[in-house]
PDB file of C-alpha atoms in Angstrom:
ATOM      1  CA  ASP A   1      -6.196 -14.669  12.322  1.00 64.00           C
ATOM      2  CA  ALA A   2      -7.025 -11.097  13.371  1.00 80.00           C
ATOM      3  CA  GLY A   3      -4.925  -9.567  10.630  1.00 93.00           C
ATOM      4  CA  VAL A   4      -2.504  -6.671  11.049  1.00 95.00           C
ATOM      5  CA  ILE A   5      -3.539  -4.615  14.067  1.00 96.00           C
ATOM      6  CA  GLN A   6      -2.735  -0.935  14.349  1.00 97.00           C
ATOM      7  CA  SER A   7      -3.342   1.455  17.194  1.00 96.00           C
ATOM      8  CA  PRO A   8      -4.618   4.009  17.714  1.00 97.00           C
ATOM      9  CA  ARG A   9      -7.138   4.303  14.854  1.00 95.00           C
ATOM     10  CA  HIS A  10      -7.180   8.060  15.204  1.00 96.00           C
ATOM     11  CA  GLU A  11      -4.694  10.426  16.818  1.00 97.00           C
ATOM     12  CA  VAL A  12      -5.082  14.163  17.206  1.00 97.00           C
ATOM     13  CA  THR A  13      -2.158  16.032  18.700  1.00 96.00           C
ATOM     14  CA  GLU A  14      -0.616  19.456  18.834  1.00 96.00           C
ATOM     15  CA  MET A  15       2.480  20.505  16.979  1.00 96.00           C
ATOM     16  CA  GLY A  16       5.621  19.664  18.891  1.00 96.00           C
ATOM     17  CA  GLN A  17       4.189  16.670  20.720  1.00 97.00           C
ATOM     18  CA  GLU A  18       5.574  13.158  20.446  1.00 97.00           C
ATOM     19  CA  VAL A  19       3.421  10.646  18.589  1.00 97.00           C
ATOM     20  CA  THR A  20       3.809   6.875  18.743  1.00 98.00           C
ATOM     21  CA  LEU A  21       2.008   4.583  16.339  1.00 98.00           C
ATOM     22  CA  ARG A  22       1.837   0.858  17.021  1.00 98.00           C
ATOM     23  CA  CYS A  23       1.567  -2.224  14.867  1.00 98.00           C
ATOM     24  CA  LYS A  24       1.128  -5.930  15.503  1.00 97.00           C
ATOM     25  CA  PRO A  25       1.837  -7.958  12.348  1.00 96.00           C
ATOM     26  CA  ILE A  26       0.203 -11.233  11.461  1.00 94.00           C
ATOM     27  CA  SER A  27       1.770 -14.063  13.440  1.00 94.00           C
ATOM     28  CA  GLY A  28       4.456 -15.852  11.449  1.00 90.00           C
ATOM     29  CA  HIS A  29       5.033 -13.027   8.996  1.00 91.00           C
ATOM     30  CA  ASN A  30       8.699 -12.136   8.554  1.00 88.00           C
ATOM     31  CA  SER A  31       8.473  -8.736   6.875  1.00 89.00           C
ATOM     32  CA  LEU A  32       6.877  -5.540   8.176  1.00 93.00           C
ATOM     33  CA  PHE A  33       6.336  -2.284   6.328  1.00 93.00           C
ATOM     34  CA  TRP A  34       5.316   1.243   7.352  1.00 96.00           C
ATOM     35  CA  TYR A  35       3.562   3.386   4.715  1.00 96.00           C
ATOM     36  CA  ARG A  36       2.186   6.915   4.749  1.00 96.00           C
ATOM     37  CA  GLN A  37      -0.767   7.982   2.597  1.00 95.00           C
ATOM     38  CA  THR A  38      -1.648  11.575   1.702  1.00 93.00           C
ATOM     39  CA  MET A  39      -3.776  13.070  -1.024  1.00 88.00           C
ATOM     40  CA  MET A  40      -0.800  14.875  -2.513  1.00 88.00           C
ATOM     41  CA  ARG A  41       1.795  12.102  -2.489  1.00 88.00           C
ATOM     42  CA  GLY A  42      -0.282   8.920  -2.397  1.00 89.00           C
ATOM     43  CA  LEU A  43       1.212   5.882  -0.648  1.00 92.00           C
ATOM     44  CA  GLU A  44       4.882   6.164   0.295  1.00 92.00           C
ATOM     45  CA  LEU A  45       7.040   3.466   1.850  1.00 92.00           C
ATOM     46  CA  LEU A  46       8.751   4.807   4.967  1.00 95.00           C
ATOM     47  CA  ILE A  47      10.673   1.776   6.202  1.00 94.00           C
ATOM     48  CA  TYR A  48      10.615  -1.980   6.104  1.00 90.00           C
ATOM     49  CA  PHE A  49      11.929  -4.707   8.397  1.00 92.00           C
ATOM     50  CA  ASN A  50      12.838  -8.290   7.656  1.00 89.00           C
ATOM     51  CA  ASN A  51      13.156 -10.641  10.634  1.00 91.00           C
ATOM     52  CA  ASN A  52      12.985  -7.584  12.944  1.00 93.00           C
ATOM     53  CA  VAL A  53      15.958  -5.903  11.247  1.00 93.00           C
ATOM     54  CA  PRO A  54      15.490  -2.590   9.369  1.00 92.00           C
ATOM     55  CA  ILE A  55      16.378  -3.243   5.742  1.00 88.00           C
ATOM     56  CA  ASP A  56      15.564   0.058   4.060  1.00 87.00           C
ATOM     57  CA  ASP A  57      14.708   3.305   5.837  1.00 90.00           C
ATOM     58  CA  SER A  58      15.416   5.613   2.920  1.00 88.00           C
ATOM     59  CA  GLY A  59      11.770   6.666   2.843  1.00 89.00           C
ATOM     60  CA  MET A  60      11.812   8.074   6.372  1.00 93.00           C
ATOM     61  CA  PRO A  61      11.301  11.786   5.765  1.00 86.00           C
ATOM     62  CA  GLU A  62      13.695  13.154   8.373  1.00 84.00           C
ATOM     63  CA  ASP A  63      15.300  12.585  11.738  1.00 91.00           C
ATOM     64  CA  ARG A  64      12.045  13.352  13.527  1.00 95.00           C
ATOM     65  CA  PHE A  65      10.820   9.930  12.396  1.00 96.00           C
ATOM     66  CA  SER A  66      12.077   6.696  13.929  1.00 96.00           C
ATOM     67  CA  ALA A  67      10.858   3.104  13.822  1.00 97.00           C
ATOM     68  CA  LYS A  68      11.637   0.071  15.920  1.00 96.00           C
ATOM     69  CA  MET A  69      10.781  -3.598  15.870  1.00 96.00           C
ATOM     70  CA  PRO A  70      11.907  -5.055  19.210  1.00 95.00           C
ATOM     71  CA  ASN A  71      10.369  -8.461  18.459  1.00 94.00           C
ATOM     72  CA  ALA A  72       8.486 -10.336  15.753  1.00 93.00           C
ATOM     73  CA  SER A  73       5.075  -9.299  17.052  1.00 95.00           C
ATOM     74  CA  PHE A  74       5.427  -5.562  17.594  1.00 96.00           C
ATOM     75  CA  SER A  75       6.632  -2.425  15.854  1.00 98.00           C
ATOM     76  CA  THR A  76       6.421   1.293  16.573  1.00 98.00           C
ATOM     77  CA  LEU A  77       6.709   4.401  14.445  1.00 98.00           C
ATOM     78  CA  LYS A  78       7.548   7.506  16.438  1.00 97.00           C
ATOM     79  CA  ILE A  79       7.434  11.148  15.384  1.00 97.00           C
ATOM     80  CA  GLN A  80       9.172  13.607  17.681  1.00 96.00           C
ATOM     81  CA  PRO A  81       8.461  16.488  17.473  1.00 96.00           C
ATOM     82  CA  SER A  82       5.361  16.273  15.300  1.00 96.00           C
ATOM     83  CA  GLU A  83       4.478  18.937  12.718  1.00 96.00           C
ATOM     84  CA  PRO A  84       1.223  19.731  10.863  1.00 96.00           C
ATOM     85  CA  ARG A  85       2.717  18.409   7.612  1.00 95.00           C
ATOM     86  CA  ASP A  86       2.957  14.970   9.228  1.00 96.00           C
ATOM     87  CA  SER A  87      -0.834  14.707   9.120  1.00 97.00           C
ATOM     88  CA  ALA A  88      -1.657  11.616   7.063  1.00 97.00           C
ATOM     89  CA  VAL A  89      -2.872   8.057   7.316  1.00 97.00           C
ATOM     90  CA  TYR A  90      -0.098   5.727   8.419  1.00 97.00           C
ATOM     91  CA  PHE A  91      -0.396   2.085   7.408  1.00 97.00           C
ATOM     92  CA  CYS A  92       1.456  -0.929   8.664  1.00 96.00           C
ATOM     93  CA  ALA A  93       1.648  -4.048   6.500  1.00 93.00           C
ATOM     94  CA  SER A  94       3.207  -7.474   6.874  1.00 92.00           C
ATOM     95  CA  SER A  95       4.073 -10.294   4.525  1.00 88.00           C
ATOM     96  CA  PRO A  96       4.834 -13.929   5.246  1.00 85.00           C
ATOM     97  CA  GLY A  97       8.030 -14.346   3.280  1.00 73.00           C
ATOM     98  CA  GLY A  98      10.733 -12.503   1.440  1.00 63.00           C
ATOM     99  CA  ALA A  99       9.692  -9.086   0.231  1.00 56.00           C
ATOM    100  CA  SER A 100       9.896 -10.037  -3.401  1.00 52.00           C
ATOM    101  CA  ARG A 101       7.378 -12.833  -3.461  1.00 59.00           C
ATOM    102  CA  GLU A 102       4.440 -12.477  -1.182  1.00 69.00           C
ATOM    103  CA  LYS A 103       1.298 -10.461  -0.897  1.00 78.00           C
ATOM    104  CA  LEU A 104       1.188  -7.639   1.616  1.00 86.00           C
ATOM    105  CA  PHE A 105      -1.505  -7.584   4.263  1.00 89.00           C
ATOM    106  CA  PHE A 106      -2.395  -4.087   5.444  1.00 92.00           C
ATOM    107  CA  GLY A 107      -3.763  -2.877   8.744  1.00 94.00           C
ATOM    108  CA  SER A 108      -6.640  -0.410   8.904  1.00 93.00           C
ATOM    109  CA  GLY A 109      -4.297   2.516   9.403  1.00 96.00           C
ATOM    110  CA  THR A 110      -3.862   5.324  11.906  1.00 97.00           C
ATOM    111  CA  GLN A 111      -5.343   8.683  10.922  1.00 96.00           C
ATOM    112  CA  LEU A 112      -2.938  11.275  12.360  1.00 97.00           C
ATOM    113  CA  SER A 113      -3.886  14.934  12.649  1.00 97.00           C
ATOM    114  CA  VAL A 114      -1.273  17.379  13.933  1.00 97.00           C
ATOM    115  CA  LEU A 115      -2.770  20.750  14.772  1.00 96.00           C
TER     116      LEU A 115
ATOM    117  CA  LYS B   1      13.267   6.286 -10.662  1.00 85.00           C
ATOM    118  CA  GLN B   2      10.247   4.007 -10.966  1.00 90.00           C
ATOM    119  CA  GLU B   3       6.950   5.807 -11.571  1.00 93.00           C
ATOM    120  CA  VAL B   4       3.533   4.176 -11.649  1.00 96.00           C
ATOM    121  CA  THR B   5       0.599   5.807 -13.427  1.00 96.00           C
ATOM    122  CA  GLN B   6      -3.027   4.752 -13.356  1.00 96.00           C
ATOM    123  CA  ILE B   7      -5.653   5.744 -15.894  1.00 92.00           C
ATOM    124  CA  PRO B   8      -8.404   6.752 -15.534  1.00 92.00           C
ATOM    125  CA  ALA B   9      -8.310   8.542 -12.178  1.00 93.00           C
ATOM    126  CA  ALA B  10     -12.037   7.955 -11.774  1.00 96.00           C
ATOM    127  CA  LEU B  11     -14.627   5.798 -13.494  1.00 95.00           C
ATOM    128  CA  SER B  12     -18.404   5.510 -13.181  1.00 97.00           C
ATOM    129  CA  VAL B  13     -20.240   2.627 -14.838  1.00 96.00           C
ATOM    130  CA  PRO B  14     -23.693   1.039 -14.612  1.00 97.00           C
ATOM    131  CA  GLU B  15     -24.008  -2.290 -12.882  1.00 97.00           C
ATOM    132  CA  GLY B  16     -23.283  -5.302 -15.079  1.00 97.00           C
ATOM    133  CA  GLU B  17     -20.681  -3.684 -17.298  1.00 97.00           C
ATOM    134  CA  ASN B  18     -17.277  -5.207 -17.911  1.00 97.00           C
ATOM    135  CA  LEU B  19     -14.485  -2.715 -17.308  1.00 95.00           C
ATOM    136  CA  VAL B  20     -10.733  -2.309 -17.597  1.00 96.00           C
ATOM    137  CA  LEU B  21      -8.403  -0.352 -15.340  1.00 97.00           C
ATOM    138  CA  ASN B  22      -4.974   0.553 -16.628  1.00 97.00           C
ATOM    139  CA  CYS B  23      -1.589   0.771 -14.964  1.00 98.00           C
ATOM    140  CA  SER B  24       1.749   1.722 -16.495  1.00 98.00           C
ATOM    141  CA  PHE B  25       5.244   1.786 -15.031  1.00 97.00           C
ATOM    142  CA  THR B  26       8.462   3.329 -16.304  1.00 96.00           C
ATOM    143  CA  ASP B  27      11.085   0.722 -15.337  1.00 93.00           C
ATOM    144  CA  SER B  28      10.523  -2.847 -16.515  1.00 92.00           C
ATOM    145  CA  ALA B  29      12.966  -4.237 -13.935  1.00 92.00           C
ATOM    146  CA  ILE B  30      10.310  -5.344 -11.479  1.00 92.00           C
ATOM    147  CA  TYR B  31       9.898  -8.412  -9.269  1.00 89.00           C
ATOM    148  CA  ASN B  32       6.118  -8.405  -9.237  1.00 91.00           C
ATOM    149  CA  LEU B  33       3.033  -6.311  -9.748  1.00 94.00           C
ATOM    150  CA  GLN B  34       0.080  -6.237  -7.398  1.00 95.00           C
ATOM    151  CA  TRP B  35      -3.449  -4.889  -7.545  1.00 96.00           C
ATOM    152  CA  PHE B  36      -5.087  -3.680  -4.351  1.00 96.00           C
ATOM    153  CA  ARG B  37      -8.523  -2.486  -3.388  1.00 97.00           C
ATOM    154  CA  GLN B  38      -9.072   0.299  -0.849  1.00 95.00           C
ATOM    155  CA  ASP B  39     -12.459   1.137   0.622  1.00 94.00           C
ATOM    156  CA  PRO B  40     -13.001   4.599   2.158  1.00 88.00           C
ATOM    157  CA  GLY B  41     -11.387   4.866   5.583  1.00 83.00           C
ATOM    158  CA  LYS B  42      -9.985   1.367   5.360  1.00 86.00           C
ATOM    159  CA  GLY B  43      -6.690  -0.313   4.629  1.00 88.00           C
ATOM    160  CA  LEU B  44      -5.681  -1.995   1.414  1.00 92.00           C
ATOM    161  CA  THR B  45      -6.743  -5.485   0.420  1.00 92.00           C
ATOM    162  CA  SER B  46      -4.528  -7.436  -1.948  1.00 91.00           C
ATOM    163  CA  LEU B  47      -6.490  -8.684  -4.960  1.00 95.00           C
ATOM    164  CA  LEU B  48      -3.957 -10.200  -7.331  1.00 94.00           C
ATOM    165  CA  LEU B  49      -0.193 -10.615  -7.476  1.00 92.00           C
ATOM    166  CA  ILE B  50       1.593 -11.285 -10.752  1.00 94.00           C
ATOM    167  CA  GLN B  51       5.218 -12.401 -10.632  1.00 90.00           C
ATOM    168  CA  SER B  52       7.519 -10.850 -13.237  1.00 91.00           C
ATOM    169  CA  SER B  53       7.687 -14.163 -15.092  1.00 92.00           C
ATOM    170  CA  GLN B  54       3.902 -14.447 -15.355  1.00 94.00           C
ATOM    171  CA  ARG B  55       1.500 -12.902 -17.877  1.00 95.00           C
ATOM    172  CA  GLU B  56      -1.754 -12.947 -15.961  1.00 96.00           C
ATOM    173  CA  GLN B  57      -3.612 -13.957 -12.815  1.00 96.00           C
ATOM    174  CA  THR B  58      -7.296 -14.590 -12.261  1.00 97.00           C
ATOM    175  CA  SER B  59      -9.482 -14.537  -9.183  1.00 95.00           C
ATOM    176  CA  GLY B  60     -13.225 -14.866  -9.636  1.00 97.00           C
ATOM    177  CA  ARG B  61     -14.463 -11.960 -11.759  1.00 97.00           C
ATOM    178  CA  LEU B  62     -11.038 -10.310 -11.722  1.00 97.00           C
ATOM    179  CA  ASN B  63      -8.295 -10.853 -14.262  1.00 98.00           C
ATOM    180  CA  ALA B  64      -4.980  -9.007 -14.237  1.00 97.00           C
ATOM    181  CA  SER B  65      -2.471  -9.046 -17.051  1.00 97.00           C
ATOM    182  CA  LEU B  66       1.156  -7.998 -17.150  1.00 97.00           C
ATOM    183  CA  ASP B  67       3.251  -6.936 -20.140  1.00 96.00           C
ATOM    184  CA  LYS B  68       6.584  -6.209 -18.544  1.00 94.00           C
ATOM    185  CA  SER B  69       8.357  -5.203 -21.739  1.00 93.00           C
ATOM    186  CA  SER B  70       5.863  -2.437 -22.450  1.00 95.00           C
ATOM    187  CA  GLY B  71       5.464  -1.490 -18.794  1.00 96.00           C
ATOM    188  CA  ARG B  72       1.729  -2.109 -18.654  1.00 97.00           C
ATOM    189  CA  SER B  73      -0.833  -3.974 -16.626  1.00 98.00           C
ATOM    190  CA  THR B  74      -4.602  -4.121 -16.827  1.00 97.00           C
ATOM    191  CA  LEU B  75      -7.215  -5.175 -14.304  1.00 97.00           C
ATOM    192  CA  TYR B  76     -10.358  -6.539 -15.929  1.00 97.00           C
ATOM    193  CA  ILE B  77     -13.525  -6.690 -13.844  1.00 97.00           C
ATOM    194  CA  ALA B  78     -16.349  -8.738 -15.339  1.00 98.00           C
ATOM    195  CA  ALA B  79     -20.031  -8.115 -14.663  1.00 97.00           C
ATOM    196  CA  SER B  80     -19.403  -5.237 -12.263  1.00 97.00           C
ATOM    197  CA  GLN B  81     -21.495  -4.904  -9.096  1.00 97.00           C
ATOM    198  CA  PRO B  82     -22.145  -1.955  -6.749  1.00 97.00           C
ATOM    199  CA  GLY B  83     -20.011  -3.762  -4.164  1.00 97.00           C
ATOM    200  CA  ASP B  84     -17.034  -3.354  -6.482  1.00 97.00           C
ATOM    201  CA  SER B  85     -17.091   0.406  -5.830  1.00 97.00           C
ATOM    202  CA  ALA B  86     -13.736   1.328  -4.293  1.00 97.00           C
ATOM    203  CA  THR B  87     -10.339   2.717  -5.189  1.00 97.00           C
ATOM    204  CA  TYR B  88      -8.106   0.272  -7.056  1.00 98.00           C
ATOM    205  CA  LEU B  89      -4.360   0.671  -6.662  1.00 97.00           C
ATOM    206  CA  CYS B  90      -1.612  -0.827  -8.757  1.00 97.00           C
ATOM    207  CA  ALA B  91       1.849  -1.327  -7.264  1.00 95.00           C
ATOM    208  CA  VAL B  92       5.145  -2.651  -8.602  1.00 95.00           C
ATOM    209  CA  MET B  93       7.980  -4.087  -6.567  1.00 89.00           C
ATOM    210  CA  ASP B  94      11.159  -2.568  -7.936  1.00 83.00           C
ATOM    211  CA  SER B  95      14.736  -3.817  -7.957  1.00 77.00           C
ATOM    212  CA  SER B  96      15.324  -2.513  -4.423  1.00 72.00           C
ATOM    213  CA  TYR B  97      12.329  -4.474  -3.107  1.00 73.00           C
ATOM    214  CA  LYS B  98      10.232  -1.380  -2.638  1.00 80.00           C
ATOM    215  CA  LEU B  99       6.534  -1.472  -3.516  1.00 87.00           C
ATOM    216  CA  ILE B 100       5.798   1.648  -5.575  1.00 91.00           C
ATOM    217  CA  PHE B 101       2.118   2.588  -5.791  1.00 94.00           C
ATOM    218  CA  GLY B 102       0.119   4.386  -8.411  1.00 95.00           C
ATOM    219  CA  SER B 103      -2.356   7.061  -7.370  1.00 94.00           C
ATOM    220  CA  GLY B 104      -5.332   4.770  -7.931  1.00 95.00           C
ATOM    221  CA  THR B 105      -8.568   4.644  -9.906  1.00 97.00           C
ATOM    222  CA  ARG B 106     -11.785   5.510  -8.042  1.00 96.00           C
ATOM    223  CA  LEU B 107     -14.510   3.212  -9.320  1.00 97.00           C
ATOM    224  CA  LEU B 108     -18.226   3.777  -8.847  1.00 97.00           C
ATOM    225  CA  VAL B 109     -20.629   1.086 -10.017  1.00 97.00           C
ATOM    226  CA  ARG B 110     -24.158   2.513 -10.202  1.00 97.00           C
ATOM    227  CA  PRO B 111     -27.103   0.227  -9.388  1.00 95.00           C
TER     228      PRO B 111
END
């Protein structure tokens, strides 16, 4: 299996632009998670889906952030409009079963820089 | 609110040493605890998962223990190697099914 695939690996954009991050979870995994990692705040859970349905989005910082999972093999995280403080590494992770039991498998992340 | 703390923040040891990384959490109502490894510029790799009903898990040279009542976990690495150099992150899954991460321990194993 190729693992969790994220794209792009790096994204540089200007403040105010729309940014879309993409994730393909491991085939057969039922849960998908979006995390953000910064030096100041460490790893923060933004949102997670179970069977394509958003279960908890309380970590989404504000209305500029939105996430979708239209099918079991694809998810997007969109920031519109982007701001410099959104600069971080964004990770997608998936797990094969219920969130309480299984290991998480992380993608390589998207390094986002908003100028 | 669940908080996860890792001590030390950084550690440098000579090759061959046995070492212990520490993790503490404030709320004992957890579903599981996981240890991850992160290499620079890379994602996280799951090393060990301990269910709340378990006391320890072992994988090769790694052994993780869990004392839920005291809110502590340790990751023991035996016979450390330069390839073990990375950041090690502890995370607990809380009662709302969120995985809460510590800030990590940066380990350097010197040849």
